[in-house]
Short mmCIF file of C-alpha atoms in Angstrom, two decimals:
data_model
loop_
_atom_site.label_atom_id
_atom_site.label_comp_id
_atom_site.label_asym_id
_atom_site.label_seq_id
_atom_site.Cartn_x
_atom_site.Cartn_y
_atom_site.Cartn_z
CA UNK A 610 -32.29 -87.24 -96.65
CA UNK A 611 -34.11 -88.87 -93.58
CA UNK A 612 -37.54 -89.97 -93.65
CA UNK A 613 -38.29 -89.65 -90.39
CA UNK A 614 -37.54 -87.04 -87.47
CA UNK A 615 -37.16 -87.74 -83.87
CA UNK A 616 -38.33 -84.63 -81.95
CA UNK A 617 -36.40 -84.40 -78.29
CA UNK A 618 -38.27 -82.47 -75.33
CA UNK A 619 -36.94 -78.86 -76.34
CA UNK A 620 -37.95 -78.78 -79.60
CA UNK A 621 -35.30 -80.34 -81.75
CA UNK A 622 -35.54 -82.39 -84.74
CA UNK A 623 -33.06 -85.00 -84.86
CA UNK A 624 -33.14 -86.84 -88.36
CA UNK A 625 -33.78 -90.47 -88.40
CA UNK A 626 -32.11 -92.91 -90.57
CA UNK A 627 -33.95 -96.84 -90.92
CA UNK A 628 -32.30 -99.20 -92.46
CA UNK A 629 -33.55 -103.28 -93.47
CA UNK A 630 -30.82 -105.74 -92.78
CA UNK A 631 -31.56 -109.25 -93.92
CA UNK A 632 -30.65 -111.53 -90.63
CA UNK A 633 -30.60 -108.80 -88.45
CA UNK A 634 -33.04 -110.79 -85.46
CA UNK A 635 -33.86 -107.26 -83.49
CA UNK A 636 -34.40 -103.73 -83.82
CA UNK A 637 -30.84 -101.45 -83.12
CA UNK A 638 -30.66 -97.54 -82.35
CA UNK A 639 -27.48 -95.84 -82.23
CA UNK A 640 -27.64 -92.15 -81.60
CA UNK A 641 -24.62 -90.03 -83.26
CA UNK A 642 -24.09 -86.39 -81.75
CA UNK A 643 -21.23 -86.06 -84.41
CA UNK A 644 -20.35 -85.02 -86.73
CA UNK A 645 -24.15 -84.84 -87.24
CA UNK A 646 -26.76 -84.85 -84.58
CA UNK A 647 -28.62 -88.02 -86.40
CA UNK A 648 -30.22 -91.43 -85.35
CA UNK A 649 -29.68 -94.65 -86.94
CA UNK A 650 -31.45 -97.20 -86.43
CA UNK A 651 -31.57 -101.54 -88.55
CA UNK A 652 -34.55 -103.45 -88.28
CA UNK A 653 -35.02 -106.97 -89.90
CA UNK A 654 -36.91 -107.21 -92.86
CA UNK A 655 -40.22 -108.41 -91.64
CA UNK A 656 -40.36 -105.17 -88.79
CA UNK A 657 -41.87 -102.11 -90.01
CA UNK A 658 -40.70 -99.20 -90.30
CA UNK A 659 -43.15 -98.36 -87.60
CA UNK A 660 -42.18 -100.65 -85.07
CA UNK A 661 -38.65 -99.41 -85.39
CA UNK A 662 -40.02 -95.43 -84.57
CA UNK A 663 -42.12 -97.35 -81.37
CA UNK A 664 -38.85 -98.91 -80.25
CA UNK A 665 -37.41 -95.65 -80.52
CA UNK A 666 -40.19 -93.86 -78.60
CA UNK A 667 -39.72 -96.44 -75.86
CA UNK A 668 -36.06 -95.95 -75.42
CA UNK A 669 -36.74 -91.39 -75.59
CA UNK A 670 -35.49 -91.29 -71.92
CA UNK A 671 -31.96 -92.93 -72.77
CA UNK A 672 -31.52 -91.18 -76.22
CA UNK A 673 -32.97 -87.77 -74.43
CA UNK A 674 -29.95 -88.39 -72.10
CA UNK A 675 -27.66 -88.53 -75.02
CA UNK A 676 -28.38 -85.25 -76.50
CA UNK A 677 -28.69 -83.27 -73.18
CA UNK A 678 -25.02 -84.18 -72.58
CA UNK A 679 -23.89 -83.08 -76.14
CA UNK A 680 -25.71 -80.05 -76.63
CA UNK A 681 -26.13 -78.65 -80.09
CA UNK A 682 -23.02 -76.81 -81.11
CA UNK A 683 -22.40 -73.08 -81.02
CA UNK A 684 -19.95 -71.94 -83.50
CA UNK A 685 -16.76 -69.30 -82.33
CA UNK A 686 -16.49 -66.14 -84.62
CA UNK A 687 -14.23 -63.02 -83.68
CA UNK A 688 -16.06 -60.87 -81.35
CA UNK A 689 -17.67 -63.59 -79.47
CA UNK A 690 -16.82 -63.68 -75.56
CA UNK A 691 -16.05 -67.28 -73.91
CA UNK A 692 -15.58 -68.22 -70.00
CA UNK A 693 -12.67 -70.09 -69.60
CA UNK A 694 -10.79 -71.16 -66.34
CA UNK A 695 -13.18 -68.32 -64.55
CA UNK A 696 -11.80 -65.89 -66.91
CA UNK A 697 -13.93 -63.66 -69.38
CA UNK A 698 -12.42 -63.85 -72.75
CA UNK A 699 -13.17 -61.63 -75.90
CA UNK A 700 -12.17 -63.74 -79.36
CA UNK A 701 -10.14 -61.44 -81.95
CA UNK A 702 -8.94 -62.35 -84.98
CA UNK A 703 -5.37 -60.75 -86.57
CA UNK A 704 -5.06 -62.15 -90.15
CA UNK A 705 -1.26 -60.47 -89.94
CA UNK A 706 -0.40 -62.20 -86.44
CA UNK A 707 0.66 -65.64 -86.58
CA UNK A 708 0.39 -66.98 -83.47
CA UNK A 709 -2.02 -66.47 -80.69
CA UNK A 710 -2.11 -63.98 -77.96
CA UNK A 711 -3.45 -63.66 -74.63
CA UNK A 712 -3.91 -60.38 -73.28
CA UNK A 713 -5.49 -59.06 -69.72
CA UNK A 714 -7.79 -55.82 -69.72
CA UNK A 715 -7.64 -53.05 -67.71
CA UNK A 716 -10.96 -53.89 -66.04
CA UNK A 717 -10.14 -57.57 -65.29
CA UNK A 718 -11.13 -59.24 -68.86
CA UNK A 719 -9.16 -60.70 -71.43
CA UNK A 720 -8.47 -61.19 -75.33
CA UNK A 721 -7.32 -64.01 -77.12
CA UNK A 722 -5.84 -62.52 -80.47
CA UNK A 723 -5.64 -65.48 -82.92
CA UNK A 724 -3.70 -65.37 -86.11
CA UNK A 725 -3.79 -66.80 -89.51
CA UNK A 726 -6.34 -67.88 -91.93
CA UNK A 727 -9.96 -67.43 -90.54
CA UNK A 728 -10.99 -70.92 -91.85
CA UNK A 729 -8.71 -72.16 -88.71
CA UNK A 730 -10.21 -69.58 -86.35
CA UNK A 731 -12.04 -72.21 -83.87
CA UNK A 732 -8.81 -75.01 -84.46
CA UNK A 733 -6.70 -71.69 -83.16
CA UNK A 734 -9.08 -70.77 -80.15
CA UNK A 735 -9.33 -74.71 -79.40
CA UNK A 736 -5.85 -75.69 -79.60
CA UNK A 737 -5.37 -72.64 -77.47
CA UNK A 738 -7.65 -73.67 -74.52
CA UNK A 739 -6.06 -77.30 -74.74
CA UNK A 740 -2.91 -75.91 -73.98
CA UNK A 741 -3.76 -73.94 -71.35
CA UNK A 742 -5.61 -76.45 -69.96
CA UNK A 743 -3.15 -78.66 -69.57
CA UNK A 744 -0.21 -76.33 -68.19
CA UNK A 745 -3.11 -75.57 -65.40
CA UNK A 746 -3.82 -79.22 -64.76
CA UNK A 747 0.18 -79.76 -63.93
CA UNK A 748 -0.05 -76.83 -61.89
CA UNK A 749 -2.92 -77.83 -59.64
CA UNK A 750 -0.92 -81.71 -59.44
CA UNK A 751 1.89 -79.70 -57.83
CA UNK A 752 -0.07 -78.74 -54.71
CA UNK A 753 -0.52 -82.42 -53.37
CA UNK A 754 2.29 -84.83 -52.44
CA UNK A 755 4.43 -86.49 -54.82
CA UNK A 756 3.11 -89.44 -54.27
CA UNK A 757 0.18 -88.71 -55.79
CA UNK A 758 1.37 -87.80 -59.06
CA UNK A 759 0.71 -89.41 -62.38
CA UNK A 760 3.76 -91.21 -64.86
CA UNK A 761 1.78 -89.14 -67.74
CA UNK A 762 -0.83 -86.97 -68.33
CA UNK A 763 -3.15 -87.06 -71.30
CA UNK A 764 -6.02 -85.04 -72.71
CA UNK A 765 -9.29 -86.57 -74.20
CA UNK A 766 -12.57 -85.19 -75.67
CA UNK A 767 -15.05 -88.11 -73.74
CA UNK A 768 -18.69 -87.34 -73.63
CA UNK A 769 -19.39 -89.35 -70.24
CA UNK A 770 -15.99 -89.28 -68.18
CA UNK A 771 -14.06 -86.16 -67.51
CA UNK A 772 -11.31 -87.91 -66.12
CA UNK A 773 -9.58 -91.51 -65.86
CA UNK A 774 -6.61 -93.18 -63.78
CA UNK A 775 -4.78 -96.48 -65.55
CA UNK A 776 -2.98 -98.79 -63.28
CA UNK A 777 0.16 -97.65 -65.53
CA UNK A 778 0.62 -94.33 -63.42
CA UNK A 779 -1.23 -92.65 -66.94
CA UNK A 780 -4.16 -90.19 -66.20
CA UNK A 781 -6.21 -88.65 -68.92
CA UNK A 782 -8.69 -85.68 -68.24
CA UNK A 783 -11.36 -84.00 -70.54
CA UNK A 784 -9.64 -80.84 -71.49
CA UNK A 785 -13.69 -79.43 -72.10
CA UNK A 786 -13.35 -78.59 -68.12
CA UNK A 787 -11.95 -75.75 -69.02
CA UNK A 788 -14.86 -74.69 -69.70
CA UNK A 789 -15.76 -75.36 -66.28
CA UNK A 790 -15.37 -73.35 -62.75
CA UNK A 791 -12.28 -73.93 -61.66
CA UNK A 792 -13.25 -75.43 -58.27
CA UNK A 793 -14.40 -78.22 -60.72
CA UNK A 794 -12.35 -78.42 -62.63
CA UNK A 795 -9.88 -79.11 -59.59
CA UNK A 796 -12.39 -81.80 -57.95
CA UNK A 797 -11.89 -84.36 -61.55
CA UNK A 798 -8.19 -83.72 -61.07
CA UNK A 799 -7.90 -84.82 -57.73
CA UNK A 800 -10.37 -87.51 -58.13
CA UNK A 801 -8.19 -89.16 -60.56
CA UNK A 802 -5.07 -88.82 -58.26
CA UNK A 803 -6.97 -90.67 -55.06
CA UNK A 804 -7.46 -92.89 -57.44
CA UNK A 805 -3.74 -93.55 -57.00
CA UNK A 806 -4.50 -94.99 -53.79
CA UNK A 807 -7.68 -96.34 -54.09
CA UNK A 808 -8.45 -98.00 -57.98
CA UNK A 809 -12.43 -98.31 -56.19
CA UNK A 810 -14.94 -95.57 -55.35
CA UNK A 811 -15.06 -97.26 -52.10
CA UNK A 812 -15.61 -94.85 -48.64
CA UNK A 813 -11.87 -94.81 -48.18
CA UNK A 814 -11.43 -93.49 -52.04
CA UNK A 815 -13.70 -91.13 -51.26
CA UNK A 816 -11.76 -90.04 -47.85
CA UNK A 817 -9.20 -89.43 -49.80
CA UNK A 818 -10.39 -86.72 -52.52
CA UNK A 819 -12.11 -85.02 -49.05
CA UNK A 820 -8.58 -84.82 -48.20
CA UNK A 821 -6.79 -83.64 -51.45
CA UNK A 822 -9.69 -81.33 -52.26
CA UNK A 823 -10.63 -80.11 -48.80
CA UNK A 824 -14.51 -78.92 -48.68
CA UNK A 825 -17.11 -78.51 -51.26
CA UNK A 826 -16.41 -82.22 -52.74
CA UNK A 827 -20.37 -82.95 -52.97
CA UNK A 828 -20.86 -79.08 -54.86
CA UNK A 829 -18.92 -79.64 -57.49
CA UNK A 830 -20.14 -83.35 -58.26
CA UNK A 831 -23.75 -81.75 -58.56
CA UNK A 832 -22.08 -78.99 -60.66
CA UNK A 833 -21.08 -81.37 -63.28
CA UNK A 834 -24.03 -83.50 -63.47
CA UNK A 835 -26.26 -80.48 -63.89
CA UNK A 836 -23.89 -78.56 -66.10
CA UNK A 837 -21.76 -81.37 -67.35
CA UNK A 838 -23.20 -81.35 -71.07
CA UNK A 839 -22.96 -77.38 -71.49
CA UNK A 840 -18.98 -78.31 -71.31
CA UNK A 841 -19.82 -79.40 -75.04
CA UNK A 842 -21.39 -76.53 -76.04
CA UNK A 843 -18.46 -75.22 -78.47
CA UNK A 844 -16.09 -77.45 -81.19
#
């Protein structure tokens, strides 16, 4: 059990954990945000236990930072109601159905029935939004040239970059922007693919995801760096 609590801006206490390491010269802080929302921090044996929570206080900005973008989880039960892709989605769980299914409502909703055990409800619901995730990132590549599109596409659960382009043609993408509006979701996806003709963020990069993405570039950056940790809300 920790001895000491850091509490962040909003109220939550985030456990700390100090630990003496002989030959350790400074004081080290490494926040975790899974799979436990704790602080850790090594001081050398001649610091105190004090100084170590006054480093800490002096770095509350950084480690502030690190929290707001990886909210405190909500867990998924049946009967709970998700936005995904811009679509409302009721959860239901079938113990006698074994796969999943996705049904539209009469007044514009939808239902995702899961099957199987409940103790892989959220793996179910999860899995479910990966996949559609990335059948709508292919289908969003399809709109732009050719030339443009990646070698591979891959899917990655990053807490500070929602997508990436490798000089191998490979382009990975945060499948949590699901979660997101779709115009935003469309803005990381053709951010990575100017990066296939520009590996910089330099004026003519930028040029180019104006002219993939046509207008409301600028909106949806602000959209993610307000709303960007909320993505992590879930799993």
């Amino acid at each position: 059990m920790a001895e000491f609590e850091f509490v962040l801006s909003n109220g939550e206490k985030i456990p700390v954990f100090i630990q003496t390491r002989r030959g350790a010269r400074n004081i080290t802080l490494r926040p975790k945000t899974q799979p436990a929302r704790e602080i850790h921090m090594s001081r050398p044996w001649m610091a105190s236990n004090a100084a170590a929570l006054k480093f800490l206080e002096s770095k509350r900005k950084w480690v502030e930072n690190i929290y707001a973008k990886c909210p405190q989880k909500s867990r998924l039960c049946p009967g709970d109601e998700i936005v995904i892709f811009d679509l409302r989605v009721g959860l239901v769980h079938d113990v006698a159905q074994r796969g999943n299914s996705f049904i539209q409502n009469d007044n514009g909703t939808y239902t995702l029935v899961v099957g199987g055990g409940a103790d892989m409800f959220e793996r179910r619901v999860r899995d479910f939004i990966k996949s559609e995730f990335l059948k709508r990132v292919k289908v969003i590549i399809r709109t732009v040239p050719r030339e443009f599109w990646p070698a591979r596409i891959a899917l990655r659960d990053t807490t500070t970059r929602w997508g990436s382009c490798s000089t191998t043609g490979t382009m990975s993408f945060s499948w949590r922007l699901a979660f997101a509006p779709l115009d935003v979701m469309r803005y990381v996806v053709m951010h990575e693919l100017a990066h296939v003709r520009h590996m910089d963020h330099s004026p003519e990069f930028w040029a180019t995801v104006r002219e993939l993405y046509g207008f409301g570039v600028e909106r949806a950056k602000r959209w993610l760096t307000k709303n960007g940790g909320e993505l992590h809300r879930y799993f």
